[in-house]
Every structure is written in C-alpha cells, then in structure tokens.
Amino acid sequence: MAWGNAVLSENHNDVEAYLSERGYEADISSRATAESTSSALFSTVASRGRQAMSGKGMNDSFEDIVGASRALSEVLDLVRIVAPTSSTALIEGETGTGKELIARAIHQHSPRRDRSFVKLNCAAIPLGLLESELFGHERGAFTGAVARKVGRFEAADRGTLFLDEIGDIPLELQAKLLRVLQEGEFERLGSTQTLRANVRLVAATNRDLAAMISMKQFRSDLYYRLNVFPISVPPLRDRLQDIPVLVEHFVKRFSEQMGKQIREVPAEVMEALVSHSWPGNIRELQNFIERSVILSPGNVLRPPLANLEATAETESPEAITLEQAERNHIRKILEHTRWVVSGRNGAAARLGIKRSTLYFRMQKLGISRPNGEPVPA
C-alpha cells in the first residue's frame, strides 16, 4: 500500500529505526509526551521516502496480531511459552484490547491446533441458559428443552475452550466449573451420566477478579485454578507506536472491502489518532477507521476528527483518590508477578522501588493476598 510523503513511509523499519534511535518504549505516559513523540516521528518518517514492503506490522506466526511495541512483544513471548502446554491461561485486559486474538494465538500454537477452538461469552448468555451452554442438557431437562444439546465443554473435547468475560459467571455455577477444571467431569442438565472431557481452558476478563473475591462475588479457589498462567494485555494507550501500523492495517482492510483506493493518511490526521486516548482500545480505533473509510470520497483518508475531539472532551473517568490509584496499580503488578516481590522480575523491580519500600506501601495501603497467605520474598 503506497502512502503520501506527508504521512508515513511504507517501510515500517523506518518507524522502528527511529523509535530505536530515540529510545522510545511502549509505556509513554502522558498526552503531551504522545503529541511531541508523534510530531517528531512523522516528520522524520515522512522525509525518508517510499519503499515497498510486505507484511508490515504483522508478527511472525501470529496472524492478525498487528504491532511491534515492546508491550505487545512481551505478551506474545508469554503466548509462545504457555501455548505448548495444557495449562490454563487467564487473559486480563480492558475491553477492546484483543483478548480473543491472544486466546486464538494460544490455541494455534498448541498441540491442539487441529482440534476445535470453542468460545463462549459468559456475559452474553442469560443466567438460566449459561449452565446448559457450558454442560449441555437432555431432552425434557427444562421447559423448552425439546432435544438433547451438547455443551461447550463436550464440543471442545481434545481442543480449546475460550470463556470470555469469565468474571460474569454467577457464584452458583462457579463450583461446577471448578469441578470440571479439577476432575474433567460433568453431567448434562437432566442426566445422571458423568461425562469426561479433555479440554484446555483459556479464560479472559476485563474485571478485577481479586477485588471480586474480597467482595464475595468470585470464588477464590476458582480464581487460583484459573490464574495458573496470567497474561495481561496492554491497553492501546500503552502501545502508542503501534497506532500507525494499526491505522494502515485497518485502512487497507476496509478499503479493499469497500472497493476504495485510499492511499494517503495526512500527517495531521495520524498525529491526532496517535494523540487520542482510545478508551475503547483497538476495537474503538478499528470502528473509527471503518467509519472514516466510508466517509472518504477520494484516495486520501478524511476522518471525522471533530467527532473524535468531542468524544475526548466528554470522557470523564471515574474519580478516585491518589491512594486508591496507587493501591490498584501495586495490586495489579503483584498479581502479574504472582505476588513475588524481589528479584529481577519481581514487583519491586517492575515498580522501580526498593523491596522494603514496597512492603511498607503494601502495609500502609492494606494490600494482602486474597487468601491471606504470606507474600513471597
């Protein structure tokens, strides 16, 4: 796909080289930094001309996962580690960050890749039907059960079952789910016959399950069974240098779908896209680019930036105190490191503070493991 001089070089390596030269990393923390970064980035890249390339921004062996940021690379490294095993993986991240893509990548890189990948959005199924969706039912098990139904666990036998929004499973079903994970056994509704299924479970959530445990909304034993290998998917605001290649990817895709030939993204447009906070993450960006392609009459992308600015002005995140923000951040890092404090990959190193300082902050903020066990050194 050819781009105009005022936008983005076709050679993605130019972008990477510039980022490497300047030492930029994924965690750019403020809007002002983002704006200055994007201005420097696009003015430099625009001056380097046009070069042909293929597969720009696509990760080797990870189809449809676009980006080259350090934050995304760390996630894909974790996928490579856990995929060959049969261990349960828990994917955590905000809405729209691409958790299902990560789940599919785990399946596609596992020995079960030739078997079924079965998915279920737990938040989209009415409470009365969720048990049937998971475990199936026999004819006559309840009103409206006119035929036997195979549940998702049975359908995913020897394959992978992806349970999205697992934090929305009601407490009364969590015990049954735990039994399946521990014993591999379950019964269809209306049946006394015990069935077995060899299923690799991948779960995802945008909720704080540890906090739900303290509020008696989620079983701690199920949480520990799910949290064997946690993977935290970063929000788009922590992957700013991935936005240009994501924009190009979506422009190319929707242009082809709509029979258009959009070849340019003005530099000021790209800067506006990089500077936006994208609370809806990649899904929001994708939908905005699709709308922009529809509205663009020629071969230059003409997005409705006024709508984007209006959205930014109306964004009002829930007000919390600095103490609450610190507590949430420390707890999230501790969960990511499995509550290991010291060491090169421990929570203290990730937070950039001494181990003793972290212990002091945990005591002051009332942070402890959900089950009350001591925190590993």
Short mmCIF file of C-alpha atoms in Angstrom, two decimals:
data_model
loop_
_atom_site.label_atom_id
_atom_site.label_comp_id
_atom_site.label_asym_id
_atom_site.label_seq_id
_atom_site.Cartn_x
_atom_site.Cartn_y
_atom_site.Cartn_z
CA MET A 1 0.00 0.00 0.00
CA ALA A 2 1.51 3.32 -1.06
CA TRP A 3 1.47 6.32 1.22
CA GLY A 4 1.95 10.01 0.52
CA ASN A 5 5.14 11.80 1.54
CA ALA A 6 3.28 13.77 4.20
CA VAL A 7 2.16 10.69 6.03
CA LEU A 8 4.02 7.50 6.77
CA SER A 9 6.82 5.74 4.93
CA GLU A 10 5.92 2.35 3.54
CA ASN A 11 8.96 0.92 5.21
CA HIS A 12 7.89 0.01 8.73
CA ASN A 13 11.56 -0.47 9.57
CA ASP A 14 11.93 3.32 9.28
CA VAL A 15 9.49 3.69 12.13
CA GLU A 16 11.25 1.06 14.20
CA ALA A 17 14.66 2.57 13.48
CA TYR A 18 13.51 6.00 14.59
CA LEU A 19 11.99 4.60 17.74
CA SER A 20 15.20 2.70 18.45
CA GLU A 21 17.35 5.78 17.86
CA ARG A 22 15.27 7.84 20.26
CA GLY A 23 14.85 5.06 22.81
CA TYR A 24 11.07 5.16 22.82
CA GLU A 25 9.27 2.32 24.56
CA ALA A 26 5.67 1.28 24.93
CA ASP A 27 4.84 2.97 28.20
CA ILE A 28 4.54 6.63 27.12
CA SER A 29 2.60 8.03 29.97
CA SER A 30 1.10 11.40 29.05
CA ARG A 31 -0.85 13.07 26.27
CA ALA A 32 1.79 15.80 25.96
CA THR A 33 4.52 13.21 25.51
CA ALA A 34 2.41 11.42 22.92
CA GLU A 35 1.89 14.58 20.92
CA SER A 36 5.57 15.53 20.88
CA THR A 37 6.54 11.97 20.05
CA SER A 38 4.08 11.73 17.16
CA SER A 39 5.18 15.04 15.69
CA ALA A 40 8.84 14.05 15.71
CA LEU A 41 8.07 10.57 14.47
CA PHE A 42 6.01 11.57 11.46
CA SER A 43 8.21 14.47 10.41
CA THR A 44 11.20 12.12 10.41
CA VAL A 45 9.46 9.19 8.75
CA ALA A 46 7.89 11.41 6.08
CA SER A 47 11.29 12.59 4.96
CA ARG A 48 12.55 9.08 4.26
CA GLY A 49 10.56 8.49 1.09
CA ARG A 50 8.63 5.46 -0.05
CA GLN A 51 9.83 1.88 -0.08
CA ALA A 52 7.94 -1.31 -0.79
CA MET A 53 7.43 -3.88 1.92
CA SER A 54 5.15 -6.79 2.72
CA GLY A 55 3.55 -7.91 5.95
CA LYS A 56 4.17 -4.59 7.65
CA GLY A 57 3.38 -4.66 11.34
CA MET A 58 2.39 -8.32 11.27
CA ASN A 59 4.09 -10.58 13.78
CA ASP A 60 5.75 -13.74 12.54
CA SER A 61 3.48 -16.77 13.13
CA PHE A 62 0.80 -14.59 14.79
CA GLU A 63 -1.82 -13.96 12.15
CA ASP A 64 -3.92 -10.80 12.55
CA ILE A 65 -1.90 -9.52 15.53
CA VAL A 66 -0.53 -6.17 14.41
CA GLY A 67 2.17 -4.15 16.15
CA ALA A 68 5.82 -4.15 17.14
CA SER A 69 5.79 -2.40 20.52
CA ARG A 70 7.68 -3.81 23.45
CA ALA A 71 4.45 -4.20 25.43
CA LEU A 72 2.89 -6.37 22.71
CA SER A 73 6.10 -8.34 22.18
CA GLU A 74 6.15 -9.28 25.86
CA VAL A 75 2.60 -10.62 25.57
CA LEU A 76 3.49 -12.70 22.51
CA ASP A 77 6.55 -14.07 24.30
CA LEU A 78 4.23 -15.31 27.06
CA VAL A 79 1.96 -16.88 24.43
CA ARG A 80 4.92 -18.78 22.98
CA ILE A 81 5.83 -20.07 26.44
CA VAL A 82 2.39 -21.27 27.54
CA ALA A 83 0.94 -22.46 24.20
CA PRO A 84 2.77 -25.83 24.01
CA THR A 85 1.47 -26.80 27.47
CA SER A 86 -2.03 -27.79 28.54
CA SER A 87 -2.09 -25.26 31.38
CA THR A 88 -4.99 -22.90 31.93
CA ALA A 89 -4.30 -19.32 30.88
CA LEU A 90 -6.08 -16.24 32.22
CA ILE A 91 -6.02 -13.26 29.86
CA GLU A 92 -6.65 -9.93 31.58
CA GLY A 93 -7.18 -6.57 29.93
CA GLU A 94 -9.58 -3.77 29.20
CA THR A 95 -12.45 -4.12 26.77
CA GLY A 96 -11.34 -3.98 23.14
CA THR A 97 -7.67 -4.88 23.68
CA GLY A 98 -7.83 -8.07 21.61
CA LYS A 99 -8.05 -10.76 24.30
CA GLU A 100 -9.78 -13.19 21.93
CA LEU A 101 -6.92 -12.83 19.41
CA ILE A 102 -4.47 -13.79 22.15
CA ALA A 103 -6.63 -16.79 23.08
CA ARG A 104 -6.72 -17.92 19.45
CA ALA A 105 -2.95 -17.49 19.21
CA ILE A 106 -2.50 -19.79 22.22
CA HIS A 107 -4.67 -22.41 20.55
CA GLN A 108 -2.99 -22.09 17.15
CA HIS A 109 0.47 -22.56 18.68
CA SER A 110 -0.56 -25.53 20.82
CA PRO A 111 -0.60 -29.28 20.06
CA ARG A 112 -4.40 -28.92 19.90
CA ARG A 113 -4.30 -26.62 16.88
CA ASP A 114 -6.02 -29.22 14.66
CA ARG A 115 -8.88 -29.61 17.12
CA SER A 116 -11.80 -27.31 17.87
CA PHE A 117 -11.49 -23.79 19.26
CA VAL A 118 -14.81 -23.26 21.03
CA LYS A 119 -15.69 -19.88 22.51
CA LEU A 120 -18.40 -18.60 24.82
CA ASN A 121 -19.04 -15.06 26.04
CA CYS A 122 -20.28 -15.63 29.57
CA ALA A 123 -21.72 -12.11 29.80
CA ALA A 124 -23.88 -12.57 26.71
CA ILE A 125 -25.80 -15.65 27.90
CA PRO A 126 -28.84 -15.30 30.20
CA LEU A 127 -28.29 -16.75 33.66
CA GLY A 128 -30.84 -19.53 33.16
CA LEU A 129 -29.17 -20.77 29.98
CA LEU A 130 -25.50 -20.46 30.88
CA GLU A 131 -25.29 -23.84 32.62
CA SER A 132 -26.85 -25.51 29.59
CA GLU A 133 -24.43 -23.72 27.27
CA LEU A 134 -21.48 -24.93 29.30
CA PHE A 135 -22.51 -28.51 30.07
CA GLY A 136 -25.41 -29.28 27.71
CA HIS A 137 -28.80 -30.73 28.56
CA GLU A 138 -31.02 -33.73 27.88
CA ARG A 139 -34.39 -33.58 26.20
CA GLY A 140 -37.03 -32.53 28.73
CA ALA A 141 -34.49 -31.23 31.25
CA PHE A 142 -36.46 -27.97 31.44
CA THR A 143 -39.27 -26.19 29.63
CA GLY A 144 -38.25 -25.71 26.03
CA ALA A 145 -35.60 -28.44 26.02
CA VAL A 146 -37.08 -30.31 23.06
CA ALA A 147 -33.85 -32.09 22.11
CA ARG A 148 -30.52 -33.08 23.55
CA LYS A 149 -27.94 -30.28 23.45
CA VAL A 150 -24.19 -30.72 23.52
CA GLY A 151 -22.46 -28.19 25.79
CA ARG A 152 -19.31 -26.22 25.05
CA PHE A 153 -17.10 -28.45 27.21
CA GLU A 154 -18.23 -31.53 25.31
CA ALA A 155 -17.81 -29.77 21.96
CA ALA A 156 -14.28 -28.68 22.88
CA ASP A 157 -13.08 -32.18 23.84
CA ARG A 158 -9.36 -32.51 22.96
CA GLY A 159 -9.44 -28.88 21.86
CA THR A 160 -9.51 -25.44 23.48
CA LEU A 161 -12.42 -23.73 25.23
CA PHE A 162 -12.27 -19.95 25.45
CA LEU A 163 -14.50 -18.46 28.15
CA ASP A 164 -14.67 -14.71 27.67
CA GLU A 165 -15.83 -12.41 30.49
CA ILE A 166 -15.45 -15.22 32.99
CA GLY A 167 -15.97 -12.74 35.82
CA ASP A 168 -19.66 -12.70 34.89
CA ILE A 169 -20.25 -16.37 35.72
CA PRO A 170 -22.64 -16.48 38.72
CA LEU A 171 -21.43 -17.94 42.00
CA GLU A 172 -23.76 -20.96 41.81
CA LEU A 173 -22.10 -22.07 38.57
CA GLN A 174 -18.53 -21.40 39.66
CA ALA A 175 -18.42 -24.54 41.81
CA LYS A 176 -19.44 -26.70 38.84
CA LEU A 177 -16.88 -25.02 36.63
CA LEU A 178 -14.19 -25.66 39.23
CA ARG A 179 -15.10 -29.35 39.31
CA VAL A 180 -14.69 -29.65 35.54
CA LEU A 181 -11.31 -27.94 35.67
CA GLN A 182 -10.07 -30.16 38.50
CA GLU A 183 -11.62 -33.51 37.60
CA GLY A 184 -12.51 -33.17 33.92
CA GLU A 185 -16.00 -34.46 34.74
CA PHE A 186 -19.50 -33.02 34.35
CA GLU A 187 -23.12 -34.01 33.73
CA ARG A 188 -25.58 -32.61 31.24
CA LEU A 189 -28.63 -30.97 32.78
CA GLY A 190 -31.29 -33.61 33.33
CA SER A 191 -28.80 -36.51 33.23
CA THR A 192 -27.05 -38.59 35.89
CA GLN A 193 -24.42 -39.89 33.47
CA THR A 194 -20.97 -38.49 34.18
CA LEU A 195 -19.10 -37.34 31.09
CA ARG A 196 -15.42 -36.61 30.72
CA ALA A 197 -13.74 -34.02 28.53
CA ASN A 198 -10.08 -33.31 27.83
CA VAL A 199 -10.29 -29.54 27.42
CA ARG A 200 -7.63 -26.84 27.55
CA LEU A 201 -9.25 -23.77 29.09
CA VAL A 202 -8.35 -20.19 28.23
CA ALA A 203 -10.31 -17.56 30.14
CA ALA A 204 -10.48 -13.79 29.76
CA THR A 205 -11.81 -10.94 31.82
CA ASN A 206 -11.80 -7.15 31.99
CA ARG A 207 -12.71 -7.22 35.67
CA ASP A 208 -10.54 -7.32 38.79
CA LEU A 209 -11.17 -10.88 39.97
CA ALA A 210 -9.05 -10.43 43.10
CA ALA A 211 -11.22 -7.50 44.15
CA MET A 212 -14.36 -9.54 43.38
CA ILE A 213 -13.08 -12.23 45.78
CA SER A 214 -12.91 -9.72 48.61
CA MET A 215 -16.49 -8.70 47.81
CA LYS A 216 -17.63 -12.38 47.82
CA GLN A 217 -18.52 -12.18 44.12
CA PHE A 218 -15.96 -14.72 42.89
CA ARG A 219 -14.67 -17.94 44.42
CA SER A 220 -11.05 -17.79 45.49
CA ASP A 221 -10.43 -21.48 44.70
CA LEU A 222 -11.70 -20.97 41.14
CA TYR A 223 -9.55 -17.86 40.77
CA TYR A 224 -6.39 -19.75 41.74
CA ARG A 225 -7.31 -22.57 39.36
CA LEU A 226 -7.78 -20.09 36.52
CA ASN A 227 -4.77 -17.93 37.36
CA VAL A 228 -2.19 -20.62 36.55
CA PHE A 229 -0.62 -18.52 33.81
CA PRO A 230 -1.86 -14.91 33.74
CA ILE A 231 -1.34 -12.78 30.64
CA SER A 232 -2.03 -9.05 30.87
CA VAL A 233 -2.89 -7.43 27.52
CA PRO A 234 -1.86 -3.75 27.48
CA PRO A 235 -4.34 -1.02 26.53
CA LEU A 236 -3.76 0.89 23.30
CA ARG A 237 -2.59 3.98 25.20
CA ASP A 238 0.44 1.91 26.29
CA ARG A 239 1.16 0.92 22.67
CA LEU A 240 1.31 4.34 21.00
CA GLN A 241 3.91 3.35 18.43
CA ASP A 242 1.60 0.56 17.22
CA ILE A 243 -1.14 3.01 16.23
CA PRO A 244 0.36 3.99 12.82
CA VAL A 245 0.64 0.38 11.65
CA LEU A 246 -2.81 -0.42 13.04
CA VAL A 247 -4.25 2.54 11.16
CA GLU A 248 -2.63 1.40 7.92
CA HIS A 249 -3.79 -2.17 8.51
CA PHE A 250 -7.42 -1.14 9.03
CA VAL A 251 -7.39 1.40 6.18
CA LYS A 252 -6.11 -1.29 3.81
CA ARG A 253 -8.64 -3.85 5.02
CA PHE A 254 -11.72 -1.62 4.81
CA SER A 255 -10.61 -0.02 1.54
CA GLU A 256 -10.45 -3.46 -0.05
CA GLN A 257 -13.80 -4.46 1.41
CA MET A 258 -15.48 -1.31 0.10
CA GLY A 259 -13.74 -1.20 -3.27
CA LYS A 260 -11.92 2.05 -2.47
CA GLN A 261 -8.30 3.04 -3.09
CA ILE A 262 -7.28 5.13 -0.11
CA ARG A 263 -3.51 5.59 -0.28
CA GLU A 264 -2.79 8.58 1.97
CA VAL A 265 -3.26 9.49 5.59
CA PRO A 266 -2.37 13.15 6.20
CA ALA A 267 0.29 13.70 8.84
CA GLU A 268 -2.04 15.85 10.96
CA VAL A 269 -4.63 13.07 10.89
CA MET A 270 -2.12 10.47 12.05
CA GLU A 271 -0.92 12.76 14.82
CA ALA A 272 -4.50 13.22 16.02
CA LEU A 273 -5.03 9.46 16.03
CA VAL A 274 -1.83 8.85 18.00
CA SER A 275 -2.73 11.58 20.49
CA HIS A 276 -6.23 10.26 21.22
CA SER A 277 -6.62 8.21 24.42
CA TRP A 278 -8.77 5.43 22.80
CA PRO A 279 -10.68 4.30 25.90
CA GLY A 280 -12.27 1.61 23.74
CA ASN A 281 -8.80 0.46 22.66
CA ILE A 282 -8.24 -1.34 19.35
CA ARG A 283 -11.94 -2.03 18.83
CA GLU A 284 -12.68 1.70 19.03
CA LEU A 285 -9.82 2.51 16.63
CA GLN A 286 -10.99 -0.15 14.19
CA ASN A 287 -14.57 1.14 14.19
CA PHE A 288 -13.38 4.73 13.76
CA ILE A 289 -11.19 3.83 10.78
CA GLU A 290 -14.06 1.91 9.18
CA ARG A 291 -16.30 4.97 9.52
CA SER A 292 -13.50 7.16 8.16
CA VAL A 293 -13.05 4.97 5.08
CA ILE A 294 -16.80 5.15 4.42
CA LEU A 295 -16.73 8.96 4.62
CA SER A 296 -13.59 9.44 2.49
CA PRO A 297 -14.54 10.22 -1.14
CA GLY A 298 -11.10 10.06 -2.77
CA ASN A 299 -7.76 8.39 -2.15
CA VAL A 300 -6.97 10.41 1.00
CA LEU A 301 -8.36 9.38 4.39
CA ARG A 302 -10.70 12.09 5.68
CA PRO A 303 -11.80 11.01 9.16
CA PRO A 304 -14.36 12.94 11.26
CA LEU A 305 -11.77 14.28 13.70
CA ALA A 306 -14.32 16.66 15.20
CA ASN A 307 -16.24 13.65 16.50
CA LEU A 308 -13.04 12.26 17.96
CA GLU A 309 -12.30 15.54 19.73
CA ALA A 310 -15.86 15.72 21.04
CA THR A 311 -15.54 12.19 22.42
CA ALA A 312 -12.28 13.10 24.14
CA GLU A 313 -13.90 16.13 25.76
CA THR A 314 -16.77 14.09 27.16
CA GLU A 315 -14.54 11.35 28.56
CA SER A 316 -14.78 11.53 32.32
CA PRO A 317 -13.06 8.61 34.05
CA GLU A 318 -14.32 7.72 37.46
CA ALA A 319 -12.70 9.96 40.03
CA ILE A 320 -10.51 8.09 42.51
CA THR A 321 -8.02 9.27 45.07
CA LEU A 322 -4.27 9.01 44.57
CA GLU A 323 -4.19 6.43 47.34
CA GLN A 324 -6.78 4.30 45.54
CA ALA A 325 -4.89 4.62 42.25
CA GLU A 326 -1.64 3.57 43.96
CA ARG A 327 -3.34 0.63 45.64
CA ASN A 328 -4.85 -0.57 42.36
CA HIS A 329 -1.56 -0.22 40.49
CA ILE A 330 0.53 -2.05 43.09
CA ARG A 331 -2.01 -4.86 43.35
CA LYS A 332 -2.07 -5.28 39.57
CA ILE A 333 1.73 -5.53 39.39
CA LEU A 334 1.80 -8.02 42.27
CA GLU A 335 -0.79 -10.20 40.55
CA HIS A 336 1.21 -10.05 37.32
CA THR A 337 4.35 -11.26 39.15
CA ARG A 338 2.32 -13.85 41.09
CA TRP A 339 2.99 -11.87 44.28
CA VAL A 340 6.77 -12.23 44.04
CA VAL A 341 8.30 -9.03 45.41
CA SER A 342 12.06 -9.26 44.92
CA GLY A 343 14.29 -10.36 42.06
CA ARG A 344 14.84 -9.01 38.58
CA ASN A 345 11.26 -9.78 37.53
CA GLY A 346 9.68 -9.12 40.92
CA ALA A 347 7.10 -6.46 41.69
CA ALA A 348 9.61 -4.09 43.33
CA ALA A 349 11.82 -4.04 40.23
CA ARG A 350 8.83 -3.51 37.95
CA LEU A 351 7.66 -0.61 40.10
CA GLY A 352 11.16 0.86 40.26
CA ILE A 353 11.32 0.91 44.06
CA LYS A 354 13.18 -0.95 46.80
CA ARG A 355 11.75 -4.14 48.23
CA SER A 356 11.48 -2.59 51.70
CA THR A 357 9.64 0.40 50.24
CA LEU A 358 7.13 -1.89 48.53
CA TYR A 359 6.49 -3.83 51.74
CA PHE A 360 5.93 -0.52 53.55
CA ARG A 361 3.49 0.72 50.90
CA MET A 362 1.61 -2.60 50.93
CA GLN A 363 1.22 -2.42 54.70
CA LYS A 364 0.08 1.21 54.60
CA LEU A 365 -2.41 0.61 51.77
CA GLY A 366 -3.74 -2.62 53.26
CA ILE A 367 -2.65 -4.83 50.36
CA SER A 368 -2.51 -8.56 51.05
CA ARG A 369 -3.04 -11.77 49.14
CA PRO A 370 -6.74 -12.72 48.80
CA ASN A 371 -6.28 -15.96 50.75
CA GLY A 372 -4.20 -14.31 53.48
CA GLU A 373 -1.05 -16.30 52.62
CA PRO A 374 2.30 -14.54 53.15
CA VAL A 375 3.74 -12.66 50.19
CA PRO A 376 6.77 -14.46 48.67
CA ALA A 377 10.03 -12.57 49.04
#
